[in-house]
Every structure is written in structure tokens, then in C-alpha cells.
mmCIF file of C-alpha atoms in Angstrom:
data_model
loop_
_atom_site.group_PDB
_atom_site.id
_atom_site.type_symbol
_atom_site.label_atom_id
_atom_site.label_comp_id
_atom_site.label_asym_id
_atom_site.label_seq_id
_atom_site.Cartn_x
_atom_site.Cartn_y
_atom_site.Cartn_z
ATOM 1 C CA UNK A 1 113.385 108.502 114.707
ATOM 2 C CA UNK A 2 115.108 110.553 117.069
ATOM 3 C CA UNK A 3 114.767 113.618 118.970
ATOM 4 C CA UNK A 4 117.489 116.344 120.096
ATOM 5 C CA UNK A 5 116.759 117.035 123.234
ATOM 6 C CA UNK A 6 117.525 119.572 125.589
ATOM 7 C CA UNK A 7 117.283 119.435 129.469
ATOM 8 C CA UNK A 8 115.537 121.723 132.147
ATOM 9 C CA UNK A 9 118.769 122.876 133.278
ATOM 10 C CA UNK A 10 121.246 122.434 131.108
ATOM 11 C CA UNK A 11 120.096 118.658 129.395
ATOM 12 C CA UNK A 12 121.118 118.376 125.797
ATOM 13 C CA UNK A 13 118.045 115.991 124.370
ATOM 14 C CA UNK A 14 117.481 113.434 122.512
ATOM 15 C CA UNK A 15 116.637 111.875 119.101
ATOM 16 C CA UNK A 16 113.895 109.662 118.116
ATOM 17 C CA UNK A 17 114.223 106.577 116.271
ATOM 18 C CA UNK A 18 110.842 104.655 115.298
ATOM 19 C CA UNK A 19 111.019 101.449 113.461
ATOM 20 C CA UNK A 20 108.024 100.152 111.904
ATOM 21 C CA UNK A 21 105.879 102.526 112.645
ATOM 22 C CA UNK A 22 104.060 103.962 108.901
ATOM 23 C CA UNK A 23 102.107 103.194 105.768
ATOM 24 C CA UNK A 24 103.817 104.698 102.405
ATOM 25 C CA UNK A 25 101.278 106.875 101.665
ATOM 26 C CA UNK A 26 98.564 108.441 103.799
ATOM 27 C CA UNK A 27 98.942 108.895 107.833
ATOM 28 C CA UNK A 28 97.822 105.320 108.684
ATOM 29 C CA UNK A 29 100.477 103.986 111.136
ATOM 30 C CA UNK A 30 101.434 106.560 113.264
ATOM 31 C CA UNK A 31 104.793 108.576 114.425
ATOM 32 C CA UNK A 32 106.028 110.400 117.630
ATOM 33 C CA UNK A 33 104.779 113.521 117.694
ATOM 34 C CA UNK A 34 106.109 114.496 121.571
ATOM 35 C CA UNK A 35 108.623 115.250 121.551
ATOM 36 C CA UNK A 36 108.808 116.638 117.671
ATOM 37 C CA UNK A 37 111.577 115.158 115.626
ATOM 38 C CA UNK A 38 113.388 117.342 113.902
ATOM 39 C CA UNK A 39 113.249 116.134 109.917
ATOM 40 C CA UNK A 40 115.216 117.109 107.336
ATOM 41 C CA UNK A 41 114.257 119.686 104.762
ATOM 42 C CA UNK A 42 111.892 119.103 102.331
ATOM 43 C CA UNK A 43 111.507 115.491 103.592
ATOM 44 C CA UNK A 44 107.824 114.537 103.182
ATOM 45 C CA UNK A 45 107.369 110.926 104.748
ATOM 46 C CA UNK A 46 107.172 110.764 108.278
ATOM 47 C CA UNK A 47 104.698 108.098 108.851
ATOM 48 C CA UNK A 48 106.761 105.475 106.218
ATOM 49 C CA UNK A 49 108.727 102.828 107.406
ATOM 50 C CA UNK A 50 112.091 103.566 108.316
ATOM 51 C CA UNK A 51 113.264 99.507 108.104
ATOM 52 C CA UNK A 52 111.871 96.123 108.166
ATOM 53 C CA UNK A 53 113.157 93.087 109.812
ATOM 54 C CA UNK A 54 112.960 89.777 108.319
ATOM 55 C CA UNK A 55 112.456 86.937 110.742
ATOM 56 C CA UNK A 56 113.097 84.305 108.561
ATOM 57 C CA UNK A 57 117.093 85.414 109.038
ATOM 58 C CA UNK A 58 116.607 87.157 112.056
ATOM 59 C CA UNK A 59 114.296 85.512 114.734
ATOM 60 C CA UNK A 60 113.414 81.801 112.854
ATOM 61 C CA UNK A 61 109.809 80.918 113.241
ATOM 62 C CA UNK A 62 108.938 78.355 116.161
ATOM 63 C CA UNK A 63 106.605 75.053 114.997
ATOM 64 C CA UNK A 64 102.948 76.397 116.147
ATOM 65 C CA UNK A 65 103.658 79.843 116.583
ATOM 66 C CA UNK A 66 103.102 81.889 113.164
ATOM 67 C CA UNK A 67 104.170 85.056 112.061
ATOM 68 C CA UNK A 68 101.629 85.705 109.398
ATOM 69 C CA UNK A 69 97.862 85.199 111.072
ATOM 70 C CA UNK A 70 96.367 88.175 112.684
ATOM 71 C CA UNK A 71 97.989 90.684 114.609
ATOM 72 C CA UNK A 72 97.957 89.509 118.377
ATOM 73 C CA UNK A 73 99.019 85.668 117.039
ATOM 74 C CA UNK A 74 102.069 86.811 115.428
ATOM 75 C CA UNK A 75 103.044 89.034 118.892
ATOM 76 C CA UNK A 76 102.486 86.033 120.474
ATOM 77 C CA UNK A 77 104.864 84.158 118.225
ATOM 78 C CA UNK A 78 107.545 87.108 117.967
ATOM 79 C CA UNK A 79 107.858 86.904 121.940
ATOM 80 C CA UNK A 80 107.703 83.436 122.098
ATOM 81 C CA UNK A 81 110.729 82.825 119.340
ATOM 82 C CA UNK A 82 112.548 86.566 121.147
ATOM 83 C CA UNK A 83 112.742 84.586 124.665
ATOM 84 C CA UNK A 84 114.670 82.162 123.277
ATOM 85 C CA UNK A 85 116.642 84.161 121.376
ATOM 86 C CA UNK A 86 119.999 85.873 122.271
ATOM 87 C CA UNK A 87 118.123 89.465 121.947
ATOM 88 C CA UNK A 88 118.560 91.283 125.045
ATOM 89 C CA UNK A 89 115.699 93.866 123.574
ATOM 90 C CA UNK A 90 113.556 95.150 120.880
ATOM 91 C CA UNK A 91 116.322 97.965 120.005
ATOM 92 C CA UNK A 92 119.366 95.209 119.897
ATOM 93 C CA UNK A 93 117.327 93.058 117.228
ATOM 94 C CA UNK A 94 116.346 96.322 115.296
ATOM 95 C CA UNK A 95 120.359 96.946 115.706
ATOM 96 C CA UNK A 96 121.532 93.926 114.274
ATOM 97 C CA UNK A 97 118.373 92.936 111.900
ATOM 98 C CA UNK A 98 116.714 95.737 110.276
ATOM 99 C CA UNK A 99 117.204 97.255 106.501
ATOM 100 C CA UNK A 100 116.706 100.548 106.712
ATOM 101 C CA UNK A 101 115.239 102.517 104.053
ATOM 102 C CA UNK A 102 117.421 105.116 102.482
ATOM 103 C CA UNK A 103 118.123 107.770 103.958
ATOM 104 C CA UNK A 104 117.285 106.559 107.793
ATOM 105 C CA UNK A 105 119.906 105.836 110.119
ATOM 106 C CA UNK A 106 119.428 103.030 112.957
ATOM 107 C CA UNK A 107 119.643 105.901 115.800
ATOM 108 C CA UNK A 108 117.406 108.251 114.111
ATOM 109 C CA UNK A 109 115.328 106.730 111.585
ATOM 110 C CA UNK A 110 114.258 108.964 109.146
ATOM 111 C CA UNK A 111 114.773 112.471 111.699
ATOM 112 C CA UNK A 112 117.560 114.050 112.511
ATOM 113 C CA UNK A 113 120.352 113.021 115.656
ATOM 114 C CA UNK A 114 121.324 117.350 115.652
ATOM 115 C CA UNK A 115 118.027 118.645 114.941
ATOM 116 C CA UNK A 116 116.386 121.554 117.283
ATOM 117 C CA UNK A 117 116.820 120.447 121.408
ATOM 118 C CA UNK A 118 113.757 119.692 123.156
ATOM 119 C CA UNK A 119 112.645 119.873 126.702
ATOM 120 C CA UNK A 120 111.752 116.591 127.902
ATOM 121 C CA UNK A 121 108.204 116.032 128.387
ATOM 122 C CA UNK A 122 105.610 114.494 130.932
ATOM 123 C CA UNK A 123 105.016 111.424 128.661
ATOM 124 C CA UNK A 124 106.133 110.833 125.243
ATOM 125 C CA UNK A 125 103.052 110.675 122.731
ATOM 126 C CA UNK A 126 102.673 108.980 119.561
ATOM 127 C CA UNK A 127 99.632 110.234 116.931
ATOM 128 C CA UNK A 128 98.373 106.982 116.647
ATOM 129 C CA UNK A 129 99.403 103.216 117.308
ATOM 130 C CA UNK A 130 97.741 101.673 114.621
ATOM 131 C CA UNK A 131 95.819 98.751 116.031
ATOM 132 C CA UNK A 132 96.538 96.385 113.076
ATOM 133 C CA UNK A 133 100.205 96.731 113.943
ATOM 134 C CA UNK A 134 100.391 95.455 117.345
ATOM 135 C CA UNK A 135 104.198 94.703 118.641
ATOM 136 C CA UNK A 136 107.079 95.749 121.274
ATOM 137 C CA UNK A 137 107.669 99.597 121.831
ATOM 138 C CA UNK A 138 110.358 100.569 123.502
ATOM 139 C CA UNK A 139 112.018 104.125 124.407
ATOM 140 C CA UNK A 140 115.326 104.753 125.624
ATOM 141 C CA UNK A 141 117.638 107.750 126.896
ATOM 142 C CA UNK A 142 120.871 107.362 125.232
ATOM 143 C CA UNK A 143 121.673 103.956 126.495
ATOM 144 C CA UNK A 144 119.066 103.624 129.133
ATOM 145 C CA UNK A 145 115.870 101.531 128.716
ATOM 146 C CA UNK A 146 112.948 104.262 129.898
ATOM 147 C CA UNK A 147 109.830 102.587 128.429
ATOM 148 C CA UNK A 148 108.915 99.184 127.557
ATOM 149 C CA UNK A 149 105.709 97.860 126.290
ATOM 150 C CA UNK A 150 105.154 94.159 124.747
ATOM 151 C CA UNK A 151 102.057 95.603 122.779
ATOM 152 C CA UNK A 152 101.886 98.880 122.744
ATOM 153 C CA UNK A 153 99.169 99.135 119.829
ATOM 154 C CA UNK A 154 96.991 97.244 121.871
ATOM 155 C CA UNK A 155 97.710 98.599 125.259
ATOM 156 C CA UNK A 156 97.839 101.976 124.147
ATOM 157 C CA UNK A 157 94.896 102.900 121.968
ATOM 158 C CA UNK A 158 94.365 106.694 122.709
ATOM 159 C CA UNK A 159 95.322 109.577 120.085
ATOM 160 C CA UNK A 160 97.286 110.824 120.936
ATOM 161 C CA UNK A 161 99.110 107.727 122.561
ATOM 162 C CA UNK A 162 100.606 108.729 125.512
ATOM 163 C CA UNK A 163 103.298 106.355 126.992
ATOM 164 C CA UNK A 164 104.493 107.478 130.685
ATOM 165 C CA UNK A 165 108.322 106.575 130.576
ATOM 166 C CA UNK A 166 110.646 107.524 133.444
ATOM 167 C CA UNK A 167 111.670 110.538 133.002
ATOM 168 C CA UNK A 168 114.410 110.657 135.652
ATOM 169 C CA UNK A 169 116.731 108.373 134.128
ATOM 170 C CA UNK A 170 116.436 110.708 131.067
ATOM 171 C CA UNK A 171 118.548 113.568 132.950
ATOM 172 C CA UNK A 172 121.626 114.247 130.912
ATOM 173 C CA UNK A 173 120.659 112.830 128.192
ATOM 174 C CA UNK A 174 121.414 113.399 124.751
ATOM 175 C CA UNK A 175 119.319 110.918 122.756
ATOM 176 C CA UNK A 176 115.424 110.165 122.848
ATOM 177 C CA UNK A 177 115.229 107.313 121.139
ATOM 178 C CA UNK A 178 111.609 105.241 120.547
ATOM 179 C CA UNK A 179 111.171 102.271 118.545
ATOM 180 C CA UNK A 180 108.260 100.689 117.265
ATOM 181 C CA UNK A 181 108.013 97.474 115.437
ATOM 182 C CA UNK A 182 104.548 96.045 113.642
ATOM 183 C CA UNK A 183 104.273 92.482 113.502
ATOM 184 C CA UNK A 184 100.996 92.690 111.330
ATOM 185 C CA UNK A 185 103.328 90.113 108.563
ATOM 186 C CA UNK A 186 106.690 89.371 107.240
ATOM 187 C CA UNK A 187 108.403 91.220 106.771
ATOM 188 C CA UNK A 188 107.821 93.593 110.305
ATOM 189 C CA UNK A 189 108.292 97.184 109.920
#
């Protein structure tokens, strides 16, 4: 998802993108909630998907290190196979691996890259990380890494989640962009 964003002064915002972050059907995974997305009309599914990953063509499966026990396991196993990869981050695999889900867009997910400007806030803040879906969340500034968590569902287990990010190299800005992806089995969302 992504969030439109406007600045203090004169800061034109971002957009939030979210990958894996929802259950079809039902508020059970979670979605950014500060700063609000702006969504299109009429669209009903915020907390769904927005694109899954498959490992098996995207990040191969090391011997000993499953992707389909429990939660923490198969975070163990993404970062182990991820360190070896040629990834440089959580966003460039999303980039080059994910199918999105009609009608999200890699930058946006599911939201809207021109919807209403925000101000940027103290800390960006999820509803919910879903502690079944532990995995890498990372937010970024247009092309500027601003938060990075290897875990975030299990590091991060308030609701609302609130995940400090540095908000100074968010200045100018035009793009909020957080990504999410659950690691709970194959294929990740």
C-alpha cells in the first residue's frame, strides 16, 4: 500500500505499499492505518493480500532450513536462504518476485500512489501484526530505506503497532511506502 503524503512545509507524501499483510475475509492480518492510505472507491478489502511470493522460484529452500513449520522456523529459513541471495532487501525481492493480486500495483498495493497528502507522522502504525505471520517489514521514503525490522510480528506486538522509522530522511518525500511479508507457509503473502 501506499500513502500520498504531504510535508510540514511544503512535503508532498507518500504512498503505502504492504505486501502480505491480510486474511480474505475478516480483519485478521492487519494493515497500516498511520498514515491512512487513500483506497479507491468502493474498494472493500484492505486487510487481503495484495501478492504472494513463491520461494520455490524466488528464494530456493536451503537443506535444514524449512519454509513450511511454524512461524519463527520459516523466518529463520527465509533469512538464512535471503543472505545468500542476490536480494539487497525485502522491497527488491517483493519487486522482482511477487504476483500481485488484481488490481494492486507493486508501489501501492491495493491504495492509491495520488490519493489525499498526508502529514508525516511520529511513527508509522499498523492495526495489528498478526503474530502467526511473523517476517521482514520494511518502510521506505521514495527510495530511502527508513525502517527495517527482521520480525516485525514478533517484535512488534502492540495494537496499534507502532514502528519508530526516521523521519528525517522522509523530508521531500513523495512516497511512504511499507511492506510486510508473512512467512506463516508457501506461498508468503
Amino acid at each position: 500500500m501506499a500513502i500520498h503524503a504531504k510535508k510540514a512545509a511544503t512535503f508532498g507524501f507518500a504512498t503505502v505499499a504492504a505486501l502480505a499483510m491480510a486474511a480474505r475475509g475478516g480483519l485478521a492480518h492487519g494493515y497500516m492505518k498511520v498514515p491512512l492510505p487513500t483506497w479507491p472507491s468502493g474498494f472493500f478489502s484492505i486487510n487481503s493480500p495484495s501478492a504472494t511470493v513463491d520461494p520455490a522460484s524466488c528464494m530456493p529452500q536451503l537443506p535444514g532450513f524449512p519454509y513450511n513449520w511454524d512461524p519463527l522456523t520459516n523466518t529463520n529459513s527465509y533469512w538464512t536462504a535471503f543472505n545468500q541471495s542476490s536480494y539487497t532487501s525485502l522491497r527488491d525481492l517483493a519487486y522482482k518476485c511477487e504476483t500481485l493480486v488484481s488490481p494492486a500495483t507493486h508501489q501501492c498495493g491495493y491504495s492509491l500512489v495520488t490519493g489525499t497528502p498526508r502529514d508525516l507522522p511520529a511513527n508509522v502504525e499498523w492495526d495489528v501484526l498478526t503474530s502467526s505471520h511473523q517476517g521482514p517489514l520494511e518502510i521506505w521514503c521514495d527510495d530511502t530505506l527508513v525502517f527495517m525490522d527482521p520480525n516485525a510480528a514478533l517484535h512488534y506486538t502492540s495494537s496499534p503497532a507502532v514502528l519508530p522509522y526516521d523521519i528525517a530522511k522522509c523530508q521531500g518525500a513523495k512516497v511512504l511506502q511499507s511492506i510486510w511479508i508473512a512467512l506463516h507457509s508457501p506461498p508468503w503473502q
